[in-house]
mmCIF file of C-alpha atoms in Angstrom:
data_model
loop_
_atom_site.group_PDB
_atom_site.id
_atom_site.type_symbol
_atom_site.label_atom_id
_atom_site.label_comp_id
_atom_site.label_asym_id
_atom_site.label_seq_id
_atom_site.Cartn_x
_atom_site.Cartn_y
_atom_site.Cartn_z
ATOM 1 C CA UNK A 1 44.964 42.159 -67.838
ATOM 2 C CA UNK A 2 45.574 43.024 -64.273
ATOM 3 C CA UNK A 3 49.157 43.756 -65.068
ATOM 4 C CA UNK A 4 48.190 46.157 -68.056
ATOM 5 C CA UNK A 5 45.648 48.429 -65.707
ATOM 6 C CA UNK A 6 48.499 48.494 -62.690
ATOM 7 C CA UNK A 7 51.023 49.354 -65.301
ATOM 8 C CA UNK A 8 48.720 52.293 -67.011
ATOM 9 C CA UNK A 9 48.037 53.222 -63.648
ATOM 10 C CA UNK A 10 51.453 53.829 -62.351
ATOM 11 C CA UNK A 11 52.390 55.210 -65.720
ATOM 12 C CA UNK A 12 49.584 58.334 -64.637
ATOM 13 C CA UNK A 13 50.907 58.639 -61.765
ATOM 14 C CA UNK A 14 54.966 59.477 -62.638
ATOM 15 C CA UNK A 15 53.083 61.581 -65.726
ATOM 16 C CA UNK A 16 51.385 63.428 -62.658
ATOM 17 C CA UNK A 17 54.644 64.037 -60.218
ATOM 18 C CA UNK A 18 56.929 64.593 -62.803
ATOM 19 C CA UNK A 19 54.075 67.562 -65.117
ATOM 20 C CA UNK A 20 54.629 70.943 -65.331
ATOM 21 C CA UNK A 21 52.081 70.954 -61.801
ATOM 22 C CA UNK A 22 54.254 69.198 -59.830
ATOM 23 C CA UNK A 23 57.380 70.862 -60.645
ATOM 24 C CA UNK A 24 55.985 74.180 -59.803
ATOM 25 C CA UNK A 25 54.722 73.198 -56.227
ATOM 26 C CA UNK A 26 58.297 71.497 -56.278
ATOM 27 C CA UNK A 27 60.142 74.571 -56.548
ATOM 28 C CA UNK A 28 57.194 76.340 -54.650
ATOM 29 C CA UNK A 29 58.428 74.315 -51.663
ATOM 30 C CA UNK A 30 62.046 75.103 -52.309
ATOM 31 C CA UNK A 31 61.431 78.747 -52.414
ATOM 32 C CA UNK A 32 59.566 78.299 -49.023
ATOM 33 C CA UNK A 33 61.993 76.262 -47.088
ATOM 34 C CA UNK A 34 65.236 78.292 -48.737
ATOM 35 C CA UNK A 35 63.262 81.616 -47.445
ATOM 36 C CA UNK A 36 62.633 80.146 -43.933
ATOM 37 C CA UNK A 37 66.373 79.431 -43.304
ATOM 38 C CA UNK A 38 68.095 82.540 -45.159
ATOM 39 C CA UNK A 39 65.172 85.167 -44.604
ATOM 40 C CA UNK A 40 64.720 86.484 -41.490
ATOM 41 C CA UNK A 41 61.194 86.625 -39.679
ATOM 42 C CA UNK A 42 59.925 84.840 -42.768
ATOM 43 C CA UNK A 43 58.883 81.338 -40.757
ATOM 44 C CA UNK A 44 55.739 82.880 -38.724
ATOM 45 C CA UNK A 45 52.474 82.918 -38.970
ATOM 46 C CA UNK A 46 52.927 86.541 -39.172
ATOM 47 C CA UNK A 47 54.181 86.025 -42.711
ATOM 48 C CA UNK A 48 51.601 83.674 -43.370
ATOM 49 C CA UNK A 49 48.885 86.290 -42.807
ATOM 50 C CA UNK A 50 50.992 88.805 -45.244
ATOM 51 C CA UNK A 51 51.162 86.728 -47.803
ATOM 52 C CA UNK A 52 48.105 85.365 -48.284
ATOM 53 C CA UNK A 53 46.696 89.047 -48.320
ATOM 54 C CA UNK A 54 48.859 90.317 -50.424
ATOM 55 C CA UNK A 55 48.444 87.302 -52.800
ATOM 56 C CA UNK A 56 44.905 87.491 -52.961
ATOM 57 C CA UNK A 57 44.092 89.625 -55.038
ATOM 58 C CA UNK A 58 46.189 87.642 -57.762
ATOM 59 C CA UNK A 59 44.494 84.653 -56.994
ATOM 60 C CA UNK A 60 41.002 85.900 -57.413
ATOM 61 C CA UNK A 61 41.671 87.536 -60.882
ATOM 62 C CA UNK A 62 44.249 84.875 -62.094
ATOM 63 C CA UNK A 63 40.970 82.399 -61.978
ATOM 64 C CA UNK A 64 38.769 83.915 -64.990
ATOM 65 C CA UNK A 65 41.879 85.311 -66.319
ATOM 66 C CA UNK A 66 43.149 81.330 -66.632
ATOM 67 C CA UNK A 67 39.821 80.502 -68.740
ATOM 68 C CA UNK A 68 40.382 83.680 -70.342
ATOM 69 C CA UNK A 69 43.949 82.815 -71.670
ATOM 70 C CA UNK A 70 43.113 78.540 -71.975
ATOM 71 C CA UNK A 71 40.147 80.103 -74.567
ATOM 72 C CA UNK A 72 43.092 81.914 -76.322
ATOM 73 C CA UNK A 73 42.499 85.631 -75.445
ATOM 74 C CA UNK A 74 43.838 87.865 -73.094
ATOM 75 C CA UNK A 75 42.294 90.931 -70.520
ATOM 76 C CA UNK A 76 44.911 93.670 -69.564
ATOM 77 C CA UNK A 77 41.849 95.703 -68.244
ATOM 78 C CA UNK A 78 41.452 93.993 -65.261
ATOM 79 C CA UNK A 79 43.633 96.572 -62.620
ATOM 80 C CA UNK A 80 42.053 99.689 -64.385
ATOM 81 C CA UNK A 81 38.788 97.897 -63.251
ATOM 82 C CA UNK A 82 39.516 97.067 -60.161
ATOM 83 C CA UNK A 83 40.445 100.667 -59.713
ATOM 84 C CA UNK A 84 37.445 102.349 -61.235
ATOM 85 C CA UNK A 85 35.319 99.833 -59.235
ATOM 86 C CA UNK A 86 36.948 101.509 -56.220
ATOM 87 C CA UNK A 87 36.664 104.861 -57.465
ATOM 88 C CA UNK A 88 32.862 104.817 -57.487
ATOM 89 C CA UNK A 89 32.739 102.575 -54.345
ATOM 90 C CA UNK A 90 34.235 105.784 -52.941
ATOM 91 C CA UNK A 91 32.656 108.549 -54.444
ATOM 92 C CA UNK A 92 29.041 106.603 -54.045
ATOM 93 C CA UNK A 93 29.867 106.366 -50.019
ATOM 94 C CA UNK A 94 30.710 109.694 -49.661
ATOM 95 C CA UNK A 95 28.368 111.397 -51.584
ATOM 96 C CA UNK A 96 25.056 108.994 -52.179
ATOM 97 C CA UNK A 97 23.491 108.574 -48.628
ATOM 98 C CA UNK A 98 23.629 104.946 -49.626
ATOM 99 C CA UNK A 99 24.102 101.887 -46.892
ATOM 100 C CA UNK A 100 27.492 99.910 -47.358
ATOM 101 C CA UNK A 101 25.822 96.969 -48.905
ATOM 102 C CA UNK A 102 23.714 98.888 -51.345
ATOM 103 C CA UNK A 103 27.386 100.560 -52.592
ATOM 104 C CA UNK A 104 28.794 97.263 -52.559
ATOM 105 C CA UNK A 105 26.214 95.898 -54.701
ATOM 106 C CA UNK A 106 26.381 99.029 -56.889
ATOM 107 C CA UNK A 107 29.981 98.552 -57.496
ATOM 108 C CA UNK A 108 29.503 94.929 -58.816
ATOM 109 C CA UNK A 109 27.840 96.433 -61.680
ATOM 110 C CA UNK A 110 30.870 98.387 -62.897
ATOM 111 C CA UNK A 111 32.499 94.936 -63.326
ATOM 112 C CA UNK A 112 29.905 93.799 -65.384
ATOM 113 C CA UNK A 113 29.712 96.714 -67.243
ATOM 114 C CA UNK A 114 33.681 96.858 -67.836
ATOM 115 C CA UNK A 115 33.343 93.126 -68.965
ATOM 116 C CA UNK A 116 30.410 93.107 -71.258
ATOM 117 C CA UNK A 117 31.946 96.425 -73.097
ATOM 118 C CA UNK A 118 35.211 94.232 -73.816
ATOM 119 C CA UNK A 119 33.200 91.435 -74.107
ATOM 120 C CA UNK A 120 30.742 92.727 -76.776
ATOM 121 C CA UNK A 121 33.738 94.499 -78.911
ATOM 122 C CA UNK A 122 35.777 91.798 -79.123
ATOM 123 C CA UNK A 123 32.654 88.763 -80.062
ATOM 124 C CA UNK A 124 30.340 91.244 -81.635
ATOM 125 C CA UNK A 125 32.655 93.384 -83.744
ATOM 126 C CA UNK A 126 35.458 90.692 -83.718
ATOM 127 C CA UNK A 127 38.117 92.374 -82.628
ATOM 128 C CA UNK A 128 41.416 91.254 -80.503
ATOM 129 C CA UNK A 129 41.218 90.682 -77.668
ATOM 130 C CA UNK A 130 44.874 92.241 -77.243
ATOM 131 C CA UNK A 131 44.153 95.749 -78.790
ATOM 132 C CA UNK A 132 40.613 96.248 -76.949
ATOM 133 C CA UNK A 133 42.055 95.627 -73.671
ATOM 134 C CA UNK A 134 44.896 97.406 -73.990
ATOM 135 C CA UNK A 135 42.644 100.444 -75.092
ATOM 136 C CA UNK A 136 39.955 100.036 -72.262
ATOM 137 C CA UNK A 137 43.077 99.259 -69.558
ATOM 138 C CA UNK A 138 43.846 103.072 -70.581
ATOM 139 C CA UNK A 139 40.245 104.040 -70.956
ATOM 140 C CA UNK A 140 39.058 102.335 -67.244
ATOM 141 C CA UNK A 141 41.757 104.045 -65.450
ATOM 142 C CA UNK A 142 41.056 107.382 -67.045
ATOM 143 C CA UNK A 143 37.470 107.015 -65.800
ATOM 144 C CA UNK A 144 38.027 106.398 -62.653
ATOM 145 C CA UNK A 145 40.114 109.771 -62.551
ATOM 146 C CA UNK A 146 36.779 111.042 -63.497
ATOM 147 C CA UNK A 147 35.164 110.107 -61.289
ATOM 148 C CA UNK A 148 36.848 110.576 -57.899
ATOM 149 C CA UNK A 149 39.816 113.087 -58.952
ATOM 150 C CA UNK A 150 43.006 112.629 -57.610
ATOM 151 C CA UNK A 151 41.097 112.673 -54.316
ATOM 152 C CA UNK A 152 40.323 109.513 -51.688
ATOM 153 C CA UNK A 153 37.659 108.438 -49.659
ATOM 154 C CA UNK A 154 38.652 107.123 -46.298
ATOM 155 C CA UNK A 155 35.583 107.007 -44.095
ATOM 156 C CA UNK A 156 34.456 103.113 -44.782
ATOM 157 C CA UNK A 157 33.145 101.696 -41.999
ATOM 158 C CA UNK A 158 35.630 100.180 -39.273
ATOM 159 C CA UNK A 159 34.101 96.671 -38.782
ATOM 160 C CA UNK A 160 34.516 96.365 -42.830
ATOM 161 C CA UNK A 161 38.155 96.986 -42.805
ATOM 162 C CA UNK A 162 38.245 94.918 -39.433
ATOM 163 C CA UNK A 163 36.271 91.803 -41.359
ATOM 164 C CA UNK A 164 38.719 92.000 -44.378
ATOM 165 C CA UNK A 165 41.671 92.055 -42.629
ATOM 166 C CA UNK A 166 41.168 89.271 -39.593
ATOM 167 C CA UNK A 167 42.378 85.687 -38.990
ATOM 168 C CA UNK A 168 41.523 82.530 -38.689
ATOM 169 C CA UNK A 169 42.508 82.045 -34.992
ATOM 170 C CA UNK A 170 46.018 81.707 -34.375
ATOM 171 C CA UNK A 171 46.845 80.228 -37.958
ATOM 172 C CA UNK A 172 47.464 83.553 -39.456
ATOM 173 C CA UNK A 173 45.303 82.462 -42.518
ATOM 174 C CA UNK A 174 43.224 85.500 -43.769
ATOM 175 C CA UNK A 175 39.318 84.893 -43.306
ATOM 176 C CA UNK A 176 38.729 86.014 -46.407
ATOM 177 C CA UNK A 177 40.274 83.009 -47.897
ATOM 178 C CA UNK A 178 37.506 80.864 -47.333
ATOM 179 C CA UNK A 179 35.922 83.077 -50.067
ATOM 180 C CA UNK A 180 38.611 82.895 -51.920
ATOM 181 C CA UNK A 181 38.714 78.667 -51.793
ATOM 182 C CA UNK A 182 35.252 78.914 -53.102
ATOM 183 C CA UNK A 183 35.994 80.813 -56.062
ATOM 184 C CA UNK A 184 38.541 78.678 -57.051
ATOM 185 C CA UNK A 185 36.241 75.822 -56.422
ATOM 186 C CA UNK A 186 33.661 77.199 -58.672
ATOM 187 C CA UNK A 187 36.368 78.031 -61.633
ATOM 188 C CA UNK A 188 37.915 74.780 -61.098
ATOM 189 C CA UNK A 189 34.560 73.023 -61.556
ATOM 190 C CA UNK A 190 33.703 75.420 -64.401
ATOM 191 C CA UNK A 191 37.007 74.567 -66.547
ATOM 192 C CA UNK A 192 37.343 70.304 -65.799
ATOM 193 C CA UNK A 193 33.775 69.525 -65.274
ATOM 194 C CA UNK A 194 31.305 71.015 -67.278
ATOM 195 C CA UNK A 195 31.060 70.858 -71.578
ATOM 196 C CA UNK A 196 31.302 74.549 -71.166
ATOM 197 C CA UNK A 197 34.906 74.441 -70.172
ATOM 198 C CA UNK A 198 35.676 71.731 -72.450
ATOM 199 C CA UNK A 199 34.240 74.268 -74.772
ATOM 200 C CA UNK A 200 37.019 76.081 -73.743
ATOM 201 C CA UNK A 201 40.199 74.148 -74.677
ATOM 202 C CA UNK A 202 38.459 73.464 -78.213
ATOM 203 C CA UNK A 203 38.148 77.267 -78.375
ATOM 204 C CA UNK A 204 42.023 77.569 -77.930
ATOM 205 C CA UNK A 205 43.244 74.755 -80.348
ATOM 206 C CA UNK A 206 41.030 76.502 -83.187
ATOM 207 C CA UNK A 207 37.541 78.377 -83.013
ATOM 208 C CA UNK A 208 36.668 77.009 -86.336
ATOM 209 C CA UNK A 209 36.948 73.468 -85.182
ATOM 210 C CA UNK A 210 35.029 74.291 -82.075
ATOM 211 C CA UNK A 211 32.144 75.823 -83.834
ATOM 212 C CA UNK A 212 32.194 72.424 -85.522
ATOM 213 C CA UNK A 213 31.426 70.663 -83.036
ATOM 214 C CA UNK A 214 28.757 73.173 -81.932
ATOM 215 C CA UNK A 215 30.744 74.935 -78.952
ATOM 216 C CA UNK A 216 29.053 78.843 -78.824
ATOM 217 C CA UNK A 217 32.577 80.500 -79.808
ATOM 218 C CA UNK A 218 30.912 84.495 -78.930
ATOM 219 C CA UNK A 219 28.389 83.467 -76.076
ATOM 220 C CA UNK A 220 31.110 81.609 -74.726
ATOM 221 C CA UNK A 221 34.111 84.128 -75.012
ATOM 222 C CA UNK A 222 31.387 86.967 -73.865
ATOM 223 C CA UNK A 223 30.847 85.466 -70.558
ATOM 224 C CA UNK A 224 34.368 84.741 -69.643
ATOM 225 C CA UNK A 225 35.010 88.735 -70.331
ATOM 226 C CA UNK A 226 31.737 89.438 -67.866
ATOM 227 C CA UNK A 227 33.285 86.983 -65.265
ATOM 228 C CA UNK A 228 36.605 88.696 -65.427
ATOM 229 C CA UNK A 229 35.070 91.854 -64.535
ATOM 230 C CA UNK A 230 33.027 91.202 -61.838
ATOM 231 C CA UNK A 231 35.868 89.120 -60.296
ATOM 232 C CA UNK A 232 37.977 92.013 -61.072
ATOM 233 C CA UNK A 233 35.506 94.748 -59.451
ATOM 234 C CA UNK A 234 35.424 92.110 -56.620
ATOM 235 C CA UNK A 235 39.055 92.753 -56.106
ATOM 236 C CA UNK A 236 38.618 96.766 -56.442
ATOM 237 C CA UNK A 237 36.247 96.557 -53.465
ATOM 238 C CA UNK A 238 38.470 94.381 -51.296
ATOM 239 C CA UNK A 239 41.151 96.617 -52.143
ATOM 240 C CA UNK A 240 39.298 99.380 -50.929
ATOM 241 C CA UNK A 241 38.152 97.969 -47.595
ATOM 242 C CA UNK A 242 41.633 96.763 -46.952
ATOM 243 C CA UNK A 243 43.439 99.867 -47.584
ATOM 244 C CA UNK A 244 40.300 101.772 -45.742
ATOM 245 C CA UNK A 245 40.916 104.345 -48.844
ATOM 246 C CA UNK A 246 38.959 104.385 -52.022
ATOM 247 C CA UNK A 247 40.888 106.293 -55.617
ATOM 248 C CA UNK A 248 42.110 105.888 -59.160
ATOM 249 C CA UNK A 249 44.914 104.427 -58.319
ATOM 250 C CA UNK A 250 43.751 100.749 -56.489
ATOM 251 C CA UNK A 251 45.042 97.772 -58.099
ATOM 252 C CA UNK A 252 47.862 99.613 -60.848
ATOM 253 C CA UNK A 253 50.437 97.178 -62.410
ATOM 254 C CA UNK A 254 48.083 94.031 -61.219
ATOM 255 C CA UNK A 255 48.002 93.024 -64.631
ATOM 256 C CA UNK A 256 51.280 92.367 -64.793
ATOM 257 C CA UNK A 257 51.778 90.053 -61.563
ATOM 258 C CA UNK A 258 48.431 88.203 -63.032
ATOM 259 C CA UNK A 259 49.105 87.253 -66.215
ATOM 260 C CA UNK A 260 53.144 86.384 -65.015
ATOM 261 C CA UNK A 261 51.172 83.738 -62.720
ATOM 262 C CA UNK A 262 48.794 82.739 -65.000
ATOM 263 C CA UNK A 263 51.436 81.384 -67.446
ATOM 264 C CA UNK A 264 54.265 79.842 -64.952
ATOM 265 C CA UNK A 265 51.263 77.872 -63.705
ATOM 266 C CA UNK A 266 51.380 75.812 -66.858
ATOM 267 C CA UNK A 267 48.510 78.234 -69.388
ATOM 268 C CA UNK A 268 49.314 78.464 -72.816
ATOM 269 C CA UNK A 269 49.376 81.833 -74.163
ATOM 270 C CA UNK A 270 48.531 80.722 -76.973
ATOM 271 C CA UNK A 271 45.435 78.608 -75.474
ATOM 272 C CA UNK A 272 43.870 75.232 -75.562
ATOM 273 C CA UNK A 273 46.600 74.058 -72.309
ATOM 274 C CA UNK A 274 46.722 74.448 -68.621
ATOM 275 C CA UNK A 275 44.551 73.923 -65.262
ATOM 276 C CA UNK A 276 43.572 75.721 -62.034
ATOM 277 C CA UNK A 277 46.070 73.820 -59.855
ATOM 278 C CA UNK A 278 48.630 74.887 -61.755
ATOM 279 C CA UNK A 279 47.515 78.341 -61.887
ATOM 280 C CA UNK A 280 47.195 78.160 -57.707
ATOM 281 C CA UNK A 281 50.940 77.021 -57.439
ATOM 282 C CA UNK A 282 52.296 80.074 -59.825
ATOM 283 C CA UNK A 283 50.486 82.416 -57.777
ATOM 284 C CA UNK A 284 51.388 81.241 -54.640
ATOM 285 C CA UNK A 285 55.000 80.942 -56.395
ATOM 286 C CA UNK A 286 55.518 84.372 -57.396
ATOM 287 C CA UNK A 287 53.992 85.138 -54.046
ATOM 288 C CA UNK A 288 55.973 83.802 -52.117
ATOM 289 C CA UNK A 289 59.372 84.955 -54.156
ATOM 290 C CA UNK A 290 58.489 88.610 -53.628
ATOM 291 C CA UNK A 291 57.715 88.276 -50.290
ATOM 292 C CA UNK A 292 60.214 86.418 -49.340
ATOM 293 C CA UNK A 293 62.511 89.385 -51.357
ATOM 294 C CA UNK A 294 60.899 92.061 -49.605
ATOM 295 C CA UNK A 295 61.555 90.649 -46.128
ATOM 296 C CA UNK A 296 65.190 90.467 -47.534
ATOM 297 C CA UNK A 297 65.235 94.270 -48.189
ATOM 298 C CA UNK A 298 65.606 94.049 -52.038
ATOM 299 C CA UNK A 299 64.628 96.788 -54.058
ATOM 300 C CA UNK A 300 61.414 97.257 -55.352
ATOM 301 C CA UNK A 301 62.746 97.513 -58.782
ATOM 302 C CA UNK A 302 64.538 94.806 -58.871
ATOM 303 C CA UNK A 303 60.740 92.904 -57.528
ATOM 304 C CA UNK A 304 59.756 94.542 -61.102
ATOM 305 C CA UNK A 305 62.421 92.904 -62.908
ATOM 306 C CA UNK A 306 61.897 89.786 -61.557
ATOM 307 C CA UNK A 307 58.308 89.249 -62.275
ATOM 308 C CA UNK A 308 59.102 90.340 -65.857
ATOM 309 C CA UNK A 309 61.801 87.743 -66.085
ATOM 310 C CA UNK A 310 59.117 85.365 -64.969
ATOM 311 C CA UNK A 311 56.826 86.145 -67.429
ATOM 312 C CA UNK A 312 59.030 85.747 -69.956
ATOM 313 C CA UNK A 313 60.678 82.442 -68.941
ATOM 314 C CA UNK A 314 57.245 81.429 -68.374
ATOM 315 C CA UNK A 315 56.606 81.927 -72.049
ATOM 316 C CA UNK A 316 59.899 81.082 -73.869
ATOM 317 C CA UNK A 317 59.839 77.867 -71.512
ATOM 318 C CA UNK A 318 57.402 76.080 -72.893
ATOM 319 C CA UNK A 319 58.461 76.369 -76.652
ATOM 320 C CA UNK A 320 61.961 75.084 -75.888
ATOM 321 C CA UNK A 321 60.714 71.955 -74.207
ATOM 322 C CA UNK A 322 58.133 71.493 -76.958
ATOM 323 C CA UNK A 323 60.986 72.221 -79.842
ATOM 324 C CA UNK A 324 63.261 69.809 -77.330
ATOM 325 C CA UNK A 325 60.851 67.113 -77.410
ATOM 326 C CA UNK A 326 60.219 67.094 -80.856
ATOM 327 C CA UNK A 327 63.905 66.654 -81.942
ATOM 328 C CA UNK A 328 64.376 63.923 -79.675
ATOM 329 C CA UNK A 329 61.390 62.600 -81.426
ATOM 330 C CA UNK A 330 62.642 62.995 -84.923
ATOM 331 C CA UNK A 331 66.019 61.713 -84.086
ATOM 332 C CA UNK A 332 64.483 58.654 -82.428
ATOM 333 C CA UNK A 333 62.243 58.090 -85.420
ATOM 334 C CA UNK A 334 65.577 58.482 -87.907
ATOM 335 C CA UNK A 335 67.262 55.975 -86.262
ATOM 336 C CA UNK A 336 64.296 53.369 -86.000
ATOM 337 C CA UNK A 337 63.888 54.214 -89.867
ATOM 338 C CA UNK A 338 66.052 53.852 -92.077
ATOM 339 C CA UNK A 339 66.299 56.870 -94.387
ATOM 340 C CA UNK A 340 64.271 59.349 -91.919
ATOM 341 C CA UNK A 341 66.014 62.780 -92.071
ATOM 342 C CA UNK A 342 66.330 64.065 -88.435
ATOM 343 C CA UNK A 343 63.867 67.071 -89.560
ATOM 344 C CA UNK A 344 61.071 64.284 -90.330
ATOM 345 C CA UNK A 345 61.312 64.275 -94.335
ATOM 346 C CA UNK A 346 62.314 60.962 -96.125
ATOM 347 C CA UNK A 347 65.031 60.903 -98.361
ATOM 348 C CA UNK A 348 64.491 59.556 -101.707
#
């Protein structure tokens, strides 16, 4: 009996170093210690600092974008939120007589607003999620040029920009990554540990099935579109403290780098698979790689070309191993049985 549970045990475990998970942090480190030889003034903490800030915003929206995706629908709305988030942060500031906070809070709402608008099209009038993001990504942005103009507001308080932008000591570690840890806590929690995100992967192997078994399919898709909104307008105010500059244009092409992320850290695009961990290591990943090819002086277009490739590999991937599996499978099967074709069908 005892030699059963160590054997199931250890069995877990090489399933655990050898997952899609492990491999990414595998070539996560790879990429880190490659970088600190061949990079120049890539091993300090001054890098450290760098990246993290520039990853952050990533990592915030690649959370509810994760549950988003693992539910099987997609948001492409989120940068155009972000921005028009920061577009009435600034225009509020400058023209409102409001205090910081009270503009703060304010801008929260536009989140929520953005995400209950995609949120009530897609579960109330049932449509894709696909073509009502891709029409609000468009429609956010063009708002936010409404509101503020091509103009910017620069006057944010001092000690806001100072807050957003200091350290942990000497570690280089932004501060506002504690935040950060605790939203991933909370989405972490949200997707492994409650029935709500077990609701979740049901809802991305088949909605019918998982109103079957009595998972909310609309109250549950509604609320992932809310929290991808506020997270999003979350980002469009950090933006805007970090840059010190509030306009249209905050957070453009974030999608892209998000979604890229998302899906090399191990999320199905077609829903039902993946994790948070995962999700952490392909941000950090893709991170890191530009980063590290910045420091290295390569063009920015080329930065654009390699995220897409990412993205793409990150989808095409997958398939092969799964079609790569399953003929090893089948062949494996033919030869046990006698008279097994190698594409599963038995011969008369």
């Amino acid at each position: 009996m005892s030699e059963t549970v160590t054997s199931t045990s250890r069995g877990q475990w090489i399933r655990r170093l050898t997952g899609h998970d492990a491999v990414i942090f595998y070539i996560l480190i790879s990429v880190v210690v490659i970088s600190m030889v061949s990079v120049n003034f890539f091993a300090s903490t001054l890098t450290v600092g760098f990246l993290l800030i520039q990853v952050l915003p990533i990592l915030l929206i690649a959370m509810p974008m994760a549950l988003v995706i693992v539910s099987g629908e997609i948001d492409l709305s989120v940068a155009s939120t972000a921005g028009l988030t920061s577009a009435t942060m600034g225009v509020l500031w400058r023209d409102s007589g409001l205090d910081i906070g009270s503009v703060i809070a304010l801008s929260l709402l536009v989140g929520v607003l953005c995400g209950a608008f995609n949120g009530f099209l897609i579960t109330t009038l049932g449509l894709p999620s696909l073509a009502v993001t891709i029409g609000t990504l468009a429609l956010y942005r063009g708002l936010a040029l409404v509101v503020i103009g091509d103009q910017k507001v620069t006057n944010f308080p001092p000690a806001l920009n100072a807050f957003v932008l200091s350290k942990i000591g000497n570690t280089g570690i932004p501060v506002m990554m504690i935040f950060v840890l605790i939203v991933i806590a909370f989405f972490a929690v949200l997707l492994h540990f409650t029935p709500f995100g077990r609701g979740l992967y049901a809802l991305g192997y088949s909605p019918q099935a998982a109103t079957f078994v009595g998972v909310r399919v609309g109250h549950s898709k509604f609320w992932m579109f809310v929290a991808t909104g506020v997270v999003s307008s979350m980002v469009g105010i950090f933006l805007t403290l970090r840059l010190a500059s509030a306009g249209p244009d905050n957070g453009t092409g974030l999608e892209l780098s998000v979604i890229a992320a998302v899906l090399l850290g191990g999320v199905s695009i077609f829903g039902g698979k993946g994790n948070i961990p995962g999700v952490v290591g392909g941000v950090l990943l893709i991170g890191t790689l530009t980063y590290a090819l910045r420091l290295a002086k390569v063009p920015e277009t080329a930065l654009i070309i390699v995220t897409g490739g990412l993205l793409v590999l990150s989808v095409v991937a997958p398939s092969v191993i799964a079609w790569s599996k399953e003929r090893i499978r089948l062949n494996r099967l033919h030869r046990e049985v006698p008279g097994q074709s190698a594409s599963g069908e038995t011969s008369a």
